[in-house]
Amino acid sequence: DAGVIQSTRHEVTEMGQEVTLRCKPISGHDYLFWYRQTMMRGLELLIYFNNNVPIDDSGMPEDRFSAKMPNASFSTLKIQPSEPRDSAVYFCASSSAGGAGYTFGSGTRLTVV
Amino acid sequence: DAKTTQPPSMDCAEGRAANLPCNHSTISGNEYVYWYRQIHSQGPQYIIHGLKNNETNEMASLIITEDRKSSTLILPHATLRDTAVYYCIVRGYGGSQGNLIFGKGTKLSVKP
């Protein structure tokens, strides 16, 4: 198994631009999570999906953030427009309902200049 | 807010056992104790979990006190590659039983 795939390790964008982060969960996992990590705030849960349906998006910081899961093998996190304070490492994770642990991707480091 | 309390940092000599404590005095009956670690620049990695019995796997051992208000993660023979931030988390079991809420964790430094 290739694990959770976040194919972009580093993303640099200019303030005001739209940025889309991508994630491929482990096949067969029915939960998908998006986390953000900064030095100041640590690891924060942004949103999670169950069977492609968003269940809890209370961690999404603002309306500028949106996430979708069009099918079981793909999810996106979009920021529009991006701001410098959005600079962080964004992690995607997946798990199964009966599973013990989450499997995290390697993360995408977003820098907004 | 995280339901656990961990020391911010610990040191351990290479080859020795690393014992990482965690207090979770408000844990409820159906909540498990989970441990994850995050090596620099990587995503968090699941280590082990337990309800009330002690658990062991290829990575570590988990000792939970009888009253379940605290636990200890044991890395029996720490190596330099075990240098990481270790997170203790309490939550229900499985993907539908709440989410992983990470606290600040314990930064473990394994020294030669």
Tab-separated table of C-alpha atoms in Angstrom:
chain	number	residue	atom	x	y	z
A	1	ASP	CA	0.000	0.000	0.000
A	2	ALA	CA	1.341	3.402	-0.990
A	3	GLY	CA	-0.138	5.075	2.048
A	4	VAL	CA	-1.862	8.439	2.043
A	5	ILE	CA	-0.548	10.423	-0.878
A	6	GLN	CA	-0.023	14.149	-0.890
A	7	SER	CA	1.945	14.478	-4.056
A	8	THR	CA	2.938	18.109	-3.594
A	9	ARG	CA	5.467	18.580	-0.796
A	10	HIS	CA	5.943	22.313	-1.220
A	11	GLU	CA	3.574	24.902	-2.630
A	12	VAL	CA	4.389	28.559	-2.982
A	13	THR	CA	1.739	31.043	-4.026
A	14	GLU	CA	1.187	34.750	-3.973
A	15	MET	CA	-1.239	36.445	-1.662
A	16	GLY	CA	-4.682	36.627	-3.203
A	17	GLN	CA	-4.210	33.604	-5.418
A	18	GLU	CA	-6.233	30.418	-5.204
A	19	VAL	CA	-4.393	27.343	-4.015
A	20	THR	CA	-5.620	23.753	-4.066
A	21	LEU	CA	-4.085	20.975	-2.024
A	22	ARG	CA	-4.708	17.372	-2.988
A	23	CYS	CA	-4.904	14.074	-1.174
A	24	LYS	CA	-5.378	10.451	-2.081
A	25	PRO	CA	-6.410	8.336	0.928
A	26	ILE	CA	-5.636	4.678	1.463
A	27	SER	CA	-7.940	2.471	-0.535
A	28	GLY	CA	-10.723	1.110	1.622
A	29	HIS	CA	-10.480	3.812	4.257
A	30	ASP	CA	-13.797	5.554	4.697
A	31	TYR	CA	-12.640	8.500	6.826
A	32	LEU	CA	-10.528	11.347	5.566
A	33	PHE	CA	-9.138	14.197	7.648
A	34	TRP	CA	-7.434	17.478	6.871
A	35	TYR	CA	-5.093	18.952	9.474
A	36	ARG	CA	-3.009	22.110	9.544
A	37	GLN	CA	0.187	22.521	11.539
A	38	THR	CA	1.895	25.732	12.546
A	39	MET	CA	4.472	26.498	15.190
A	40	MET	CA	2.038	28.697	17.080
A	41	ARG	CA	-1.056	26.512	17.020
A	42	GLY	CA	0.325	23.004	16.567
A	43	LEU	CA	-1.782	20.402	14.764
A	44	GLU	CA	-5.366	21.508	14.160
A	45	LEU	CA	-8.174	19.458	12.666
A	46	LEU	CA	-9.821	21.429	9.873
A	47	ILE	CA	-12.454	19.069	8.506
A	48	TYR	CA	-13.230	15.417	8.151
A	49	PHE	CA	-15.264	13.261	5.794
A	50	ASN	CA	-16.992	9.926	6.183
A	51	ASN	CA	-17.852	8.059	2.998
A	52	ASN	CA	-17.092	11.222	1.014
A	53	VAL	CA	-19.544	13.314	3.047
A	54	PRO	CA	-18.249	16.220	5.160
A	55	ILE	CA	-19.117	15.490	8.779
A	56	ASP	CA	-17.473	18.256	10.780
A	57	ASP	CA	-15.984	21.410	9.303
A	58	SER	CA	-15.949	23.415	12.511
A	59	GLY	CA	-12.178	23.662	12.326
A	60	MET	CA	-12.165	25.422	8.983
A	61	PRO	CA	-10.857	28.882	9.887
A	62	GLU	CA	-12.788	31.016	7.423
A	63	ASP	CA	-15.002	30.947	4.382
A	64	ARG	CA	-11.883	31.248	2.301
A	65	PHE	CA	-11.276	27.576	3.041
A	66	SER	CA	-13.285	24.827	1.388
A	67	ALA	CA	-12.831	21.085	1.038
A	68	LYS	CA	-14.356	18.497	-1.213
A	69	MET	CA	-14.262	14.761	-1.599
A	70	PRO	CA	-15.800	13.928	-4.992
A	71	ASN	CA	-15.016	10.229	-4.651
A	72	ALA	CA	-13.454	7.745	-2.262
A	73	SER	CA	-9.994	8.150	-3.694
A	74	PHE	CA	-9.550	11.907	-3.862
A	75	SER	CA	-9.987	15.019	-1.747
A	76	THR	CA	-9.068	18.661	-2.160
A	77	LEU	CA	-8.593	21.554	0.213
A	78	LYS	CA	-8.900	24.938	-1.449
A	79	ILE	CA	-7.991	28.352	-0.149
A	80	GLN	CA	-9.330	31.312	-2.078
A	81	PRO	CA	-7.996	33.924	-1.741
A	82	SER	CA	-4.849	32.882	0.065
A	83	GLU	CA	-3.187	35.048	2.718
A	84	PRO	CA	0.290	34.934	4.280
A	85	ARG	CA	-1.176	33.695	7.571
A	86	ASP	CA	-2.337	30.567	5.766
A	87	SER	CA	1.298	29.490	5.484
A	88	ALA	CA	1.526	26.140	7.256
A	89	VAL	CA	1.975	22.433	6.683
A	90	TYR	CA	-1.275	20.793	5.666
A	91	PHE	CA	-1.679	17.105	6.394
A	92	CYS	CA	-4.215	14.686	5.065
A	93	ALA	CA	-4.995	11.477	6.983
A	94	SER	CA	-7.310	8.535	6.486
A	95	SER	CA	-8.676	5.722	8.599
A	96	SER	CA	-11.238	2.968	8.548
A	97	ALA	CA	-14.255	2.767	10.830
A	98	GLY	CA	-12.930	-0.281	12.586
A	99	GLY	CA	-9.325	0.698	12.490
A	100	ALA	CA	-7.220	1.865	15.372
A	101	GLY	CA	-4.953	4.486	13.965
A	102	TYR	CA	-4.944	7.225	11.408
A	103	THR	CA	-2.438	7.109	8.570
A	104	PHE	CA	-1.066	10.522	7.709
A	105	GLY	CA	0.386	11.733	4.468
A	106	SER	CA	3.739	13.444	4.318
A	107	GLY	CA	2.127	16.864	4.219
A	108	THR	CA	2.189	19.869	1.911
A	109	ARG	CA	4.125	22.905	3.102
A	110	LEU	CA	2.252	25.957	1.870
A	111	THR	CA	3.976	29.300	1.714
A	112	VAL	CA	1.930	32.348	0.811
A	113	VAL	CA	4.102	35.343	-0.098
B	1	ASP	CA	-8.689	21.362	24.254
B	2	ALA	CA	-6.527	18.265	24.644
B	3	LYS	CA	-7.576	16.007	27.524
B	4	THR	CA	-4.028	14.971	28.333
B	5	THR	CA	-0.999	16.427	30.089
B	6	GLN	CA	2.530	15.548	29.028
B	7	PRO	CA	5.952	16.942	29.949
B	8	PRO	CA	7.170	19.283	27.210
B	9	SER	CA	10.506	17.552	26.770
B	10	MET	CA	12.593	14.572	27.830
B	11	ASP	CA	16.042	13.212	27.104
B	12	CYS	CA	17.051	9.583	26.804
B	13	ALA	CA	20.377	7.887	26.187
B	14	GLU	CA	20.612	5.731	23.098
B	15	GLY	CA	20.002	2.080	23.889
B	16	ARG	CA	18.177	2.838	27.093
B	17	ALA	CA	14.439	2.609	27.672
B	18	ALA	CA	12.466	5.795	27.129
B	19	ASN	CA	9.465	6.136	29.436
B	20	LEU	CA	7.041	8.850	28.384
B	21	PRO	CA	4.300	9.700	30.889
B	22	CYS	CA	0.832	11.014	30.202
B	23	ASN	CA	-1.913	12.151	32.565
B	24	HIS	CA	-5.528	11.809	31.465
B	25	SER	CA	-7.481	12.137	34.693
B	26	THR	CA	-10.790	12.954	32.977
B	27	ILE	CA	-10.800	9.930	30.674
B	28	SER	CA	-14.230	8.351	30.312
B	29	GLY	CA	-15.039	4.671	30.348
B	30	ASN	CA	-15.246	4.218	26.598
B	31	GLU	CA	-12.208	6.263	25.683
B	32	TYR	CA	-8.962	4.746	24.587
B	33	VAL	CA	-5.443	6.061	25.025
B	34	TYR	CA	-3.614	6.550	21.740
B	35	TRP	CA	0.005	7.395	21.118
B	36	TYR	CA	1.379	8.982	17.991
B	37	ARG	CA	4.742	10.431	17.193
B	38	GLN	CA	5.942	12.990	14.704
B	39	ILE	CA	9.461	12.880	13.442
B	40	HIS	CA	10.711	16.196	12.124
B	41	SER	CA	9.157	17.186	8.784
B	42	GLN	CA	7.001	14.058	8.614
B	43	GLY	CA	3.342	13.367	9.252
B	44	PRO	CA	2.307	11.924	12.614
B	45	GLN	CA	2.695	8.169	12.930
B	46	TYR	CA	0.431	5.869	14.917
B	47	ILE	CA	2.301	3.895	17.593
B	48	ILE	CA	-0.099	2.062	19.866
B	49	HIS	CA	-3.399	2.316	21.695
B	50	GLY	CA	-5.080	0.729	24.704
B	51	LEU	CA	-8.213	0.750	26.834
B	52	LYS	CA	-7.229	-0.646	30.216
B	53	ASN	CA	-4.872	-3.525	29.675
B	54	ASN	CA	-1.212	-3.115	28.976
B	55	GLU	CA	-0.377	-3.403	25.310
B	56	THR	CA	2.772	-4.211	23.373
B	57	ASN	CA	3.611	-4.166	19.707
B	58	GLU	CA	6.753	-4.054	17.633
B	59	MET	CA	7.246	-0.376	18.301
B	60	ALA	CA	6.461	0.117	21.971
B	61	SER	CA	4.652	-0.895	25.130
B	62	LEU	CA	1.789	0.963	26.741
B	63	ILE	CA	1.225	0.744	30.474
B	64	ILE	CA	-2.112	2.088	31.741
B	65	THR	CA	-2.716	2.511	35.459
B	66	GLU	CA	-5.564	0.608	37.045
B	67	ASP	CA	-7.619	3.783	37.545
B	68	ARG	CA	-6.848	4.721	33.913
B	69	LYS	CA	-5.915	8.246	34.907
B	70	SER	CA	-2.399	7.975	33.567
B	71	SER	CA	-0.281	5.927	31.224
B	72	THR	CA	3.320	5.437	30.144
B	73	LEU	CA	4.651	4.758	26.692
B	74	ILE	CA	7.818	2.692	26.770
B	75	LEU	CA	10.334	2.513	23.971
B	76	PRO	CA	12.458	-0.368	25.248
B	77	HIS	CA	15.702	0.402	23.434
B	78	ALA	CA	15.628	3.953	22.149
B	79	THR	CA	17.617	4.811	19.035
B	80	LEU	CA	18.502	8.152	17.521
B	81	ARG	CA	15.669	7.618	15.034
B	82	ASP	CA	13.197	7.706	17.902
B	83	THR	CA	13.878	11.404	18.394
B	84	ALA	CA	10.450	12.938	17.798
B	85	VAL	CA	7.467	14.632	19.396
B	86	TYR	CA	5.236	12.064	21.086
B	87	TYR	CA	1.531	12.756	21.452
B	88	CYS	CA	-0.794	11.080	23.941
B	89	ILE	CA	-4.458	11.348	22.927
B	90	VAL	CA	-7.690	10.043	24.425
B	91	ARG	CA	-10.706	9.369	22.257
B	92	GLY	CA	-13.254	6.737	21.380
B	93	TYR	CA	-12.272	3.801	19.224
B	94	GLY	CA	-12.449	3.734	15.460
B	95	GLY	CA	-12.983	6.343	12.837
B	96	SER	CA	-16.457	7.232	14.003
B	97	GLN	CA	-15.640	7.805	17.642
B	98	GLY	CA	-14.438	11.356	17.639
B	99	ASN	CA	-11.351	12.904	16.227
B	100	LEU	CA	-7.705	13.032	17.058
B	101	ILE	CA	-7.099	16.260	18.933
B	102	PHE	CA	-3.374	16.821	19.297
B	103	GLY	CA	-1.912	18.649	22.260
B	104	LYS	CA	1.662	19.879	22.480
B	105	GLY	CA	3.172	16.457	23.127
B	106	THR	CA	6.575	15.559	24.557
B	107	LYS	CA	9.691	16.270	22.558
B	108	LEU	CA	11.923	13.247	23.107
B	109	SER	CA	15.598	13.696	22.331
B	110	VAL	CA	17.625	10.502	22.147
B	111	LYS	CA	21.297	11.245	22.644
B	112	PRO	CA	24.307	9.103	21.742
